[in-house]
mmCIF file of C-alpha atoms in Angstrom:
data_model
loop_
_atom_site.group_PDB
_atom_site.id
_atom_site.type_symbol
_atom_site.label_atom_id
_atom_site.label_comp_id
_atom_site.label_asym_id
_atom_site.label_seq_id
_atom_site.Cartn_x
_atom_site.Cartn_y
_atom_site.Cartn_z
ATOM 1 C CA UNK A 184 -84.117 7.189 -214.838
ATOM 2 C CA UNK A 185 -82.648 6.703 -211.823
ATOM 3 C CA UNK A 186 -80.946 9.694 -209.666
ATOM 4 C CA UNK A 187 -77.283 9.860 -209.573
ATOM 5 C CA UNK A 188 -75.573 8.994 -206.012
ATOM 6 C CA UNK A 189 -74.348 12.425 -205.353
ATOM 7 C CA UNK A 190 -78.003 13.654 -205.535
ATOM 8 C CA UNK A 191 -79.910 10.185 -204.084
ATOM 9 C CA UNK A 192 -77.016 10.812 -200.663
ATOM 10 C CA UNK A 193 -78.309 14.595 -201.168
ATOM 11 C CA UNK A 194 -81.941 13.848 -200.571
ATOM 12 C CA UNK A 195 -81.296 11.059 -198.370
ATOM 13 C CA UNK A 196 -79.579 13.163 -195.743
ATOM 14 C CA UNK A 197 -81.735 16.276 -196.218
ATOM 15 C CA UNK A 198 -84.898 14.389 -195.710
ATOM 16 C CA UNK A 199 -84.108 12.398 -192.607
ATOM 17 C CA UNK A 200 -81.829 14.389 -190.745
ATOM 18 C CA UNK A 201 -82.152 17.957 -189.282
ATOM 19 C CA UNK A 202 -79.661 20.932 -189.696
ATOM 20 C CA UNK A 203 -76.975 21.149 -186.622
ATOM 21 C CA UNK A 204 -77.638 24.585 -185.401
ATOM 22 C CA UNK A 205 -74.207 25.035 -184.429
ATOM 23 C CA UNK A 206 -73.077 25.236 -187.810
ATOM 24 C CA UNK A 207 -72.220 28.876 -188.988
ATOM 25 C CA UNK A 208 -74.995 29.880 -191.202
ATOM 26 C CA UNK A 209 -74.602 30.179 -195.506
ATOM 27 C CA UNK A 210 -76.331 33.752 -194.807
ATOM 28 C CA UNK A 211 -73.112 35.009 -193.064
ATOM 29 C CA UNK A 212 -70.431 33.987 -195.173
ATOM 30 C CA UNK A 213 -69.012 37.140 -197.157
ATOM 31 C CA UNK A 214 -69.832 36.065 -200.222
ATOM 32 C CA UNK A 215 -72.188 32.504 -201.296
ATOM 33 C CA UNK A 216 -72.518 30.474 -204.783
ATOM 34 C CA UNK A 217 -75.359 30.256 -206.433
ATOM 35 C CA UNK A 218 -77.289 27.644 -204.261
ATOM 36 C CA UNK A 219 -80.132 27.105 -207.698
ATOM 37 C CA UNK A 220 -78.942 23.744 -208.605
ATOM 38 C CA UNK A 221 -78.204 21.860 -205.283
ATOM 39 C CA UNK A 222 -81.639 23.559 -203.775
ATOM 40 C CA UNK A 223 -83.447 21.858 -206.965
ATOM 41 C CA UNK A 224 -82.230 18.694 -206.200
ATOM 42 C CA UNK A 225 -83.038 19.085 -202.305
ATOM 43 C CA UNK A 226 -86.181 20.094 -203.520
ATOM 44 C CA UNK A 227 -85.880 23.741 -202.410
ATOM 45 C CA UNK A 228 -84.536 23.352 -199.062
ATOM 46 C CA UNK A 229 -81.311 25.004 -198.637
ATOM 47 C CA UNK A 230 -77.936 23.225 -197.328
ATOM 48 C CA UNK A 231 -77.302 24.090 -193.721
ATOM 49 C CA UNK A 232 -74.624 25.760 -194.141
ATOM 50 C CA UNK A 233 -72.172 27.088 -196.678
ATOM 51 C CA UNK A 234 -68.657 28.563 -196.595
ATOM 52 C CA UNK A 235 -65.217 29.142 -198.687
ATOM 53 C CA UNK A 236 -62.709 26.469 -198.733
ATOM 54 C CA UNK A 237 -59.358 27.320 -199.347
ATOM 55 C CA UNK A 238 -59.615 27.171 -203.093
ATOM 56 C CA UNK A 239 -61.148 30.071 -205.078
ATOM 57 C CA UNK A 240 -64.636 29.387 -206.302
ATOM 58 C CA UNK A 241 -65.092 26.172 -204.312
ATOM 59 C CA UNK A 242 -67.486 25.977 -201.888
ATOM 60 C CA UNK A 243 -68.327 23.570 -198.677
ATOM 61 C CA UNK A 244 -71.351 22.731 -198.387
ATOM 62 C CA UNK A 245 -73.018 21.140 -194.894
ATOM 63 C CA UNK A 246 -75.833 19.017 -195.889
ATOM 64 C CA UNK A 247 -77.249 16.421 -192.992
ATOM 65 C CA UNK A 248 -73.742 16.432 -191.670
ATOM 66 C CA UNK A 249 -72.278 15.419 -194.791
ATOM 67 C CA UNK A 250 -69.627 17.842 -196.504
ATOM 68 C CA UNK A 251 -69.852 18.393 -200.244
ATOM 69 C CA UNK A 252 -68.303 20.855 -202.319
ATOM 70 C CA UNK A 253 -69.712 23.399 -204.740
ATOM 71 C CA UNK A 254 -68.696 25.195 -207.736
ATOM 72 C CA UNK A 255 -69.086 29.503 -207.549
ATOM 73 C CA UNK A 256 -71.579 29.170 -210.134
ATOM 74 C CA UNK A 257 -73.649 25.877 -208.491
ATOM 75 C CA UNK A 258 -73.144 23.866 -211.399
ATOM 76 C CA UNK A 259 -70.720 21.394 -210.369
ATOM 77 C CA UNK A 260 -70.906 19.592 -207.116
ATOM 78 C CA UNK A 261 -68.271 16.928 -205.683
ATOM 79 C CA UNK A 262 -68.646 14.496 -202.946
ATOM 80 C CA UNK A 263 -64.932 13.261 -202.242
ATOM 81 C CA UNK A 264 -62.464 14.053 -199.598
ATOM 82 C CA UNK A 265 -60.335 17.148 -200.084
ATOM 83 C CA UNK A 266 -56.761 16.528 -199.561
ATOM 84 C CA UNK A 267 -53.774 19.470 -198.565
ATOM 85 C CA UNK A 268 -50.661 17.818 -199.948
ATOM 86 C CA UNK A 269 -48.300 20.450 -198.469
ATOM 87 C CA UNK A 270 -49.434 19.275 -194.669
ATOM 88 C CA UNK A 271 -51.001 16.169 -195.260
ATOM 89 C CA UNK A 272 -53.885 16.935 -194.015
ATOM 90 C CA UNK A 273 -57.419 15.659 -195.148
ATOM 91 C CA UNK A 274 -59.181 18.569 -194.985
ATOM 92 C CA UNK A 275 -62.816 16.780 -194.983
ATOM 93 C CA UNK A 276 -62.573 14.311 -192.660
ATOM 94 C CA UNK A 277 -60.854 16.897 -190.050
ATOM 95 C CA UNK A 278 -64.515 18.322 -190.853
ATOM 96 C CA UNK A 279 -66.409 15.664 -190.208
ATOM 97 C CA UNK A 280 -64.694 14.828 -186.910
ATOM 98 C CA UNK A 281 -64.978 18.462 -185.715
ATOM 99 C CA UNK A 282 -69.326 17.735 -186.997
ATOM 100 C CA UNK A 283 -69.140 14.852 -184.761
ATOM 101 C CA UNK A 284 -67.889 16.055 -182.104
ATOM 102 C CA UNK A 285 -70.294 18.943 -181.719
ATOM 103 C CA UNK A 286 -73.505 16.411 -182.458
ATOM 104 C CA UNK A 287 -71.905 14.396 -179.454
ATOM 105 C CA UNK A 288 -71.535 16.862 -177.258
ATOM 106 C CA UNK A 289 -74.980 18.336 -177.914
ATOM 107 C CA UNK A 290 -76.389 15.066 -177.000
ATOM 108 C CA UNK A 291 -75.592 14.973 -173.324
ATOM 109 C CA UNK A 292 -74.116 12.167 -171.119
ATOM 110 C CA UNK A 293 -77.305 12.588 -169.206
ATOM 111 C CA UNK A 294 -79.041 10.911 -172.380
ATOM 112 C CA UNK A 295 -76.665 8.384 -172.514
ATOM 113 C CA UNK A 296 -75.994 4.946 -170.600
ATOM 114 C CA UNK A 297 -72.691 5.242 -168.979
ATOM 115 C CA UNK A 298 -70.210 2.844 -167.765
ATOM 116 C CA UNK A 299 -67.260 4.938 -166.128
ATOM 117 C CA UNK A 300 -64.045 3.685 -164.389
ATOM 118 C CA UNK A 301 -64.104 3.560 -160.310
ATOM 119 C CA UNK A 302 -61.722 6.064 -160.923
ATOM 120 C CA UNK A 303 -60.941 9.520 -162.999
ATOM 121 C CA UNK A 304 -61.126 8.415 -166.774
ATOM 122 C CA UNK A 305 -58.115 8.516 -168.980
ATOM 123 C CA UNK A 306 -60.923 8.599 -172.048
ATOM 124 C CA UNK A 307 -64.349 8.587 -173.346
ATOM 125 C CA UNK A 308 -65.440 7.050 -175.800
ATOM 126 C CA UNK A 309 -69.162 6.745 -176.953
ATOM 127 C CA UNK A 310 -70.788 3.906 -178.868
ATOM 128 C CA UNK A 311 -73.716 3.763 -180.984
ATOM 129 C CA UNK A 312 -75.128 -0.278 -180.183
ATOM 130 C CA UNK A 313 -77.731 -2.416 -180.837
ATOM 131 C CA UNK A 314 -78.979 -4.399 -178.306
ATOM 132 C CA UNK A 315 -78.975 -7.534 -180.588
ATOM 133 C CA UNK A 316 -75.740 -7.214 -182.615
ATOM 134 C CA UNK A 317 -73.134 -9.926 -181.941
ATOM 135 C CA UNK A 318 -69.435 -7.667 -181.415
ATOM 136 C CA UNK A 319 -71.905 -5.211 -179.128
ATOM 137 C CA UNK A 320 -72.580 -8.010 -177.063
ATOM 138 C CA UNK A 321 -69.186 -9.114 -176.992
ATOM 139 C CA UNK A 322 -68.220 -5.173 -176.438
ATOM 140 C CA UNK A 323 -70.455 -5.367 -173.742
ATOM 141 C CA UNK A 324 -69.305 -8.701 -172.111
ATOM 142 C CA UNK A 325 -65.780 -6.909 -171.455
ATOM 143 C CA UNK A 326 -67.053 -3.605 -169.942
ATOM 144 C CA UNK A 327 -64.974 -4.012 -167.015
ATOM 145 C CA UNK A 328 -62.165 -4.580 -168.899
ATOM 146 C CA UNK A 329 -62.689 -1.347 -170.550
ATOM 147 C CA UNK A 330 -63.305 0.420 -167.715
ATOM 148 C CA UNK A 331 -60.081 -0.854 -165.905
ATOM 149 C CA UNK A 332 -58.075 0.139 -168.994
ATOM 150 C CA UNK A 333 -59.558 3.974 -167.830
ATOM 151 C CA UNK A 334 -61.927 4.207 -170.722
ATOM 152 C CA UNK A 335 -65.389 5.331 -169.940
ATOM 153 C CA UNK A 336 -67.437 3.793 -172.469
ATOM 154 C CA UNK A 337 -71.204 5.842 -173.313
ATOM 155 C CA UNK A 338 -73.951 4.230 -174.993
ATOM 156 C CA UNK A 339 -76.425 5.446 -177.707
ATOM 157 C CA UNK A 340 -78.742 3.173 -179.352
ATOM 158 C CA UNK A 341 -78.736 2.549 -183.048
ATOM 159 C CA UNK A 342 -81.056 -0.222 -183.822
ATOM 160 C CA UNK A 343 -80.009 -1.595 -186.810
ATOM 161 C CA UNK A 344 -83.580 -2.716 -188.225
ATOM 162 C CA UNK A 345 -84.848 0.946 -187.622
ATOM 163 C CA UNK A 346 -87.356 2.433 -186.171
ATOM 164 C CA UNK A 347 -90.272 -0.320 -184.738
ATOM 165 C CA UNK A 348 -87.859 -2.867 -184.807
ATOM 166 C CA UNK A 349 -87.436 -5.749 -182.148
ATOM 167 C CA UNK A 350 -84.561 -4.327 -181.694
ATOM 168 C CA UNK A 351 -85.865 -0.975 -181.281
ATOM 169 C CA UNK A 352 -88.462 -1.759 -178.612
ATOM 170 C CA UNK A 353 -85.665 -3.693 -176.530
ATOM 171 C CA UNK A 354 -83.605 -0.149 -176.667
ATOM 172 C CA UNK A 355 -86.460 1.535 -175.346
ATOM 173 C CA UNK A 356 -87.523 -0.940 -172.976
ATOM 174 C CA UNK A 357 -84.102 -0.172 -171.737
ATOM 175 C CA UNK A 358 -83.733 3.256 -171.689
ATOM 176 C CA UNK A 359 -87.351 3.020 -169.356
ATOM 177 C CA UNK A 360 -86.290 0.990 -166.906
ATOM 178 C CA UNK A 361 -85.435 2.200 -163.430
ATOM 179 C CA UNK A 362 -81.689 0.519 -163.588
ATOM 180 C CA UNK A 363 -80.688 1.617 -167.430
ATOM 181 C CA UNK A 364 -77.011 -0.281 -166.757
ATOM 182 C CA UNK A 365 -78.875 -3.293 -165.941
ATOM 183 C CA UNK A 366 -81.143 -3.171 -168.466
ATOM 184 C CA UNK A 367 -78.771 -2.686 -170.900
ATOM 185 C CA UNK A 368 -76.194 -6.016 -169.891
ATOM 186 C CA UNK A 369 -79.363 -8.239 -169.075
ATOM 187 C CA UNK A 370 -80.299 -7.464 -172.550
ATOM 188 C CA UNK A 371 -77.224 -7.708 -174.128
ATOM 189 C CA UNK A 372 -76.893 -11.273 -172.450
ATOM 190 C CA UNK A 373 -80.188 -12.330 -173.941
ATOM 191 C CA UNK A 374 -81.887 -12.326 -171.144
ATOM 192 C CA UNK A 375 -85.856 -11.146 -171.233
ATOM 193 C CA UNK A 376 -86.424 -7.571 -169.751
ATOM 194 C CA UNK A 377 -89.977 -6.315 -168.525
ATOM 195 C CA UNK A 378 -91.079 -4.344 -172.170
ATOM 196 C CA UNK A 379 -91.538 -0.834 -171.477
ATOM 197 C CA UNK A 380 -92.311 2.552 -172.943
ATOM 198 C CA UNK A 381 -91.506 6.343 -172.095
ATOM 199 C CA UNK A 382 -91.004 9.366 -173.366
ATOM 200 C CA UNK A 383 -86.918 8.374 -174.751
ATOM 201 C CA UNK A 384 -84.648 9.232 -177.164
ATOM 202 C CA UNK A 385 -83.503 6.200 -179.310
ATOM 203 C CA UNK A 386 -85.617 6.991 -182.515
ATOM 204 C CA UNK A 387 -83.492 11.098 -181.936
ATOM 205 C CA UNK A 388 -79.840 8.695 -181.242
ATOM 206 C CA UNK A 389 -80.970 6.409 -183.844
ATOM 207 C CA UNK A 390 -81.363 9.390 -186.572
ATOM 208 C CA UNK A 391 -78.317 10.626 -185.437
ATOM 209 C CA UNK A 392 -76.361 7.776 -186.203
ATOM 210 C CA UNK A 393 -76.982 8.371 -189.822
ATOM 211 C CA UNK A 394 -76.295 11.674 -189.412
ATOM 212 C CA UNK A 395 -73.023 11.138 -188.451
ATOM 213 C CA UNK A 396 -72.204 8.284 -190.554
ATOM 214 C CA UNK A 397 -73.024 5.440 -188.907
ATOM 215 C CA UNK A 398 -73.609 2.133 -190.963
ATOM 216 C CA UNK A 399 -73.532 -0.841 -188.856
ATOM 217 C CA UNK A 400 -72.550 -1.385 -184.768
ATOM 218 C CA UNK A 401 -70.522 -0.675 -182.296
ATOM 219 C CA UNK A 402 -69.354 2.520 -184.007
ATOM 220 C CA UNK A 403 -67.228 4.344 -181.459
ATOM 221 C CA UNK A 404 -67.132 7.988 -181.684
ATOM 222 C CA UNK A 405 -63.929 9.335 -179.615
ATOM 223 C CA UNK A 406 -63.154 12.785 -177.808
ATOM 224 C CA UNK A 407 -61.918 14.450 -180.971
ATOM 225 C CA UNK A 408 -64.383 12.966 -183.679
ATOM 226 C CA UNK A 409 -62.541 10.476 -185.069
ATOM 227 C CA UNK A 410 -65.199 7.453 -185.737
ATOM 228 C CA UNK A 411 -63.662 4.078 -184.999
ATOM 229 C CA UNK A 412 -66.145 1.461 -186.807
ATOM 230 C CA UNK A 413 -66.127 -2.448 -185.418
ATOM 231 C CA UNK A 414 -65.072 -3.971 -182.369
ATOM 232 C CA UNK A 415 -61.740 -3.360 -180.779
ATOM 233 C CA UNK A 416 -61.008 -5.372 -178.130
ATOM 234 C CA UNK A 417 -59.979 -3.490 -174.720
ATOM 235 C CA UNK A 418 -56.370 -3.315 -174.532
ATOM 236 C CA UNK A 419 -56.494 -2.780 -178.406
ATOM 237 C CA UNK A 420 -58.521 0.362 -177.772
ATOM 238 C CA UNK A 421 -56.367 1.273 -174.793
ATOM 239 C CA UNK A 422 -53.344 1.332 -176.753
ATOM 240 C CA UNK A 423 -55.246 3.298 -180.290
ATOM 241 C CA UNK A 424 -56.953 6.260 -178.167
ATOM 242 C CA UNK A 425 -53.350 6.952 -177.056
ATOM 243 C CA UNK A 426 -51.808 6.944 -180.087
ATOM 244 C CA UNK A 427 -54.411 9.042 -180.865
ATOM 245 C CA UNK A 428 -54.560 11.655 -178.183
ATOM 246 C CA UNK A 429 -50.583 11.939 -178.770
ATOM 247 C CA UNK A 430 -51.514 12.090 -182.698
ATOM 248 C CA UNK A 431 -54.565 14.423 -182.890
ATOM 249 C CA UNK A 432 -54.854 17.109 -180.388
ATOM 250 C CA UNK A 433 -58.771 17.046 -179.131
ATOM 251 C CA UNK A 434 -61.043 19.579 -180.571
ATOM 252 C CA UNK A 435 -61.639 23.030 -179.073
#
């Protein structure tokens, strides 16, 4: 009999992905369901973190950066988006943003491939590629466009195939080589790079991705959270990240 969905995502995202230590801990909440049921399906590992939402005897529960929700006793668990009708505001994906935004950050630029303006940038927005995929090619092809439009754009890699992939070896092959930015747009022409291996982190960036989310490429991860997935074209994006900055104040 097969698992249902809630459970299968459970022990999909437990298994692959590590806990984000800057999530508060279940251990310090006041007072914690009982975890029995959802640590039998993870197969005894516990969520990584766990804390009251605003309606008694529901829980949130951090699991692989996914956000379920738990009943006091740890019977019931939902997988949904909670919604607070008197502001409008969904409450889970405000979560998730703030999640992504914190696994960004912790990353580093200096473990990314950058393409900045000549100038200060107006934004930032980072995008998990593949070296192979068609709209990250075409991303790609307008980098100067973006960058003119003030938007520094930052790589991670996310080959699609997964780990071992051809796709994966050209993302390493590109994070080794002495000129990563040239790398990067000689391989994103189709153009043959010297094969290469180092110590790098695109199998880490890779796992992140679907951590966070990520299902297919460019996914764009702006300043605030907010995932953006698909190609936007550069005035496009211009134009959305400032509707968005006027929209959704940045994170703390």
């Amino acid at each position: 009999m097969r698992k249902p969905l809630l459970i299968a995502a459970i022990l999909y995202a437990a298994s692959a992905l590590a806990a984000d230590p800057s999530s508060p801990n279940a251990a310090e909440t006041a007072k914690r369901p009982n975890l029995s049921h959802i640590q039998t399906a993870l197969g005894g590992a516990a969520p990584d973190a766990v804390s009251p939402t605003a309606i008694p005897g529901l829980y949130e529960v951090l699991i692989g950066g996914q956000v379920l929700y738990l009943s006091e006793d740890g019977r019931f668990a939902l997988q949904g988006d909670l919604l607070d009708l008197s502001t409008h505001d969904n409450l889970t994906e405000n979560r998730r943003d703030e999640l992504r935004g914190k696994a960004i950050e912790a990353v580093g630029e200096n473990n990314m491939v950058v393409f900045a303006p000549d100038g200060p940038a107006k934004y930032t927005v980072t995008v998990f590629t593949d070296i192979d995929c068609g709209y990250c090619r075409k991303m790609h092809s307008q980098i100067a466009a973006y960058n003119k439009e003030g938007i520094k754009m930052r790589y991670l890699m996310f080959p699609r195939e997964g780990v071992g992939s051809d796709s994966f070896d050209k993302a390493v092959s590109v994070w080794c080589a002495a000129d990563r930015r040239e790398a990067i747009t000689k391989a994103k022409r189709g153009e043959n790079i010297e094969r290469k291996t180092c110590d790098n982190p695109v199998q880490a960036q890779y796992e992140l991705g679907q951590k966070l989310g990520v299902r297919g490429t460019p996914s764009m991860i702006l300043e605030d959270g907010t995932m953006i997935p698909g190609y936007v074209p550069p005035t496009q994006l211009a134009e959305l990240l400032a509707r968005n900055k006027d929209a959704k104040p940045a994170q703390p």
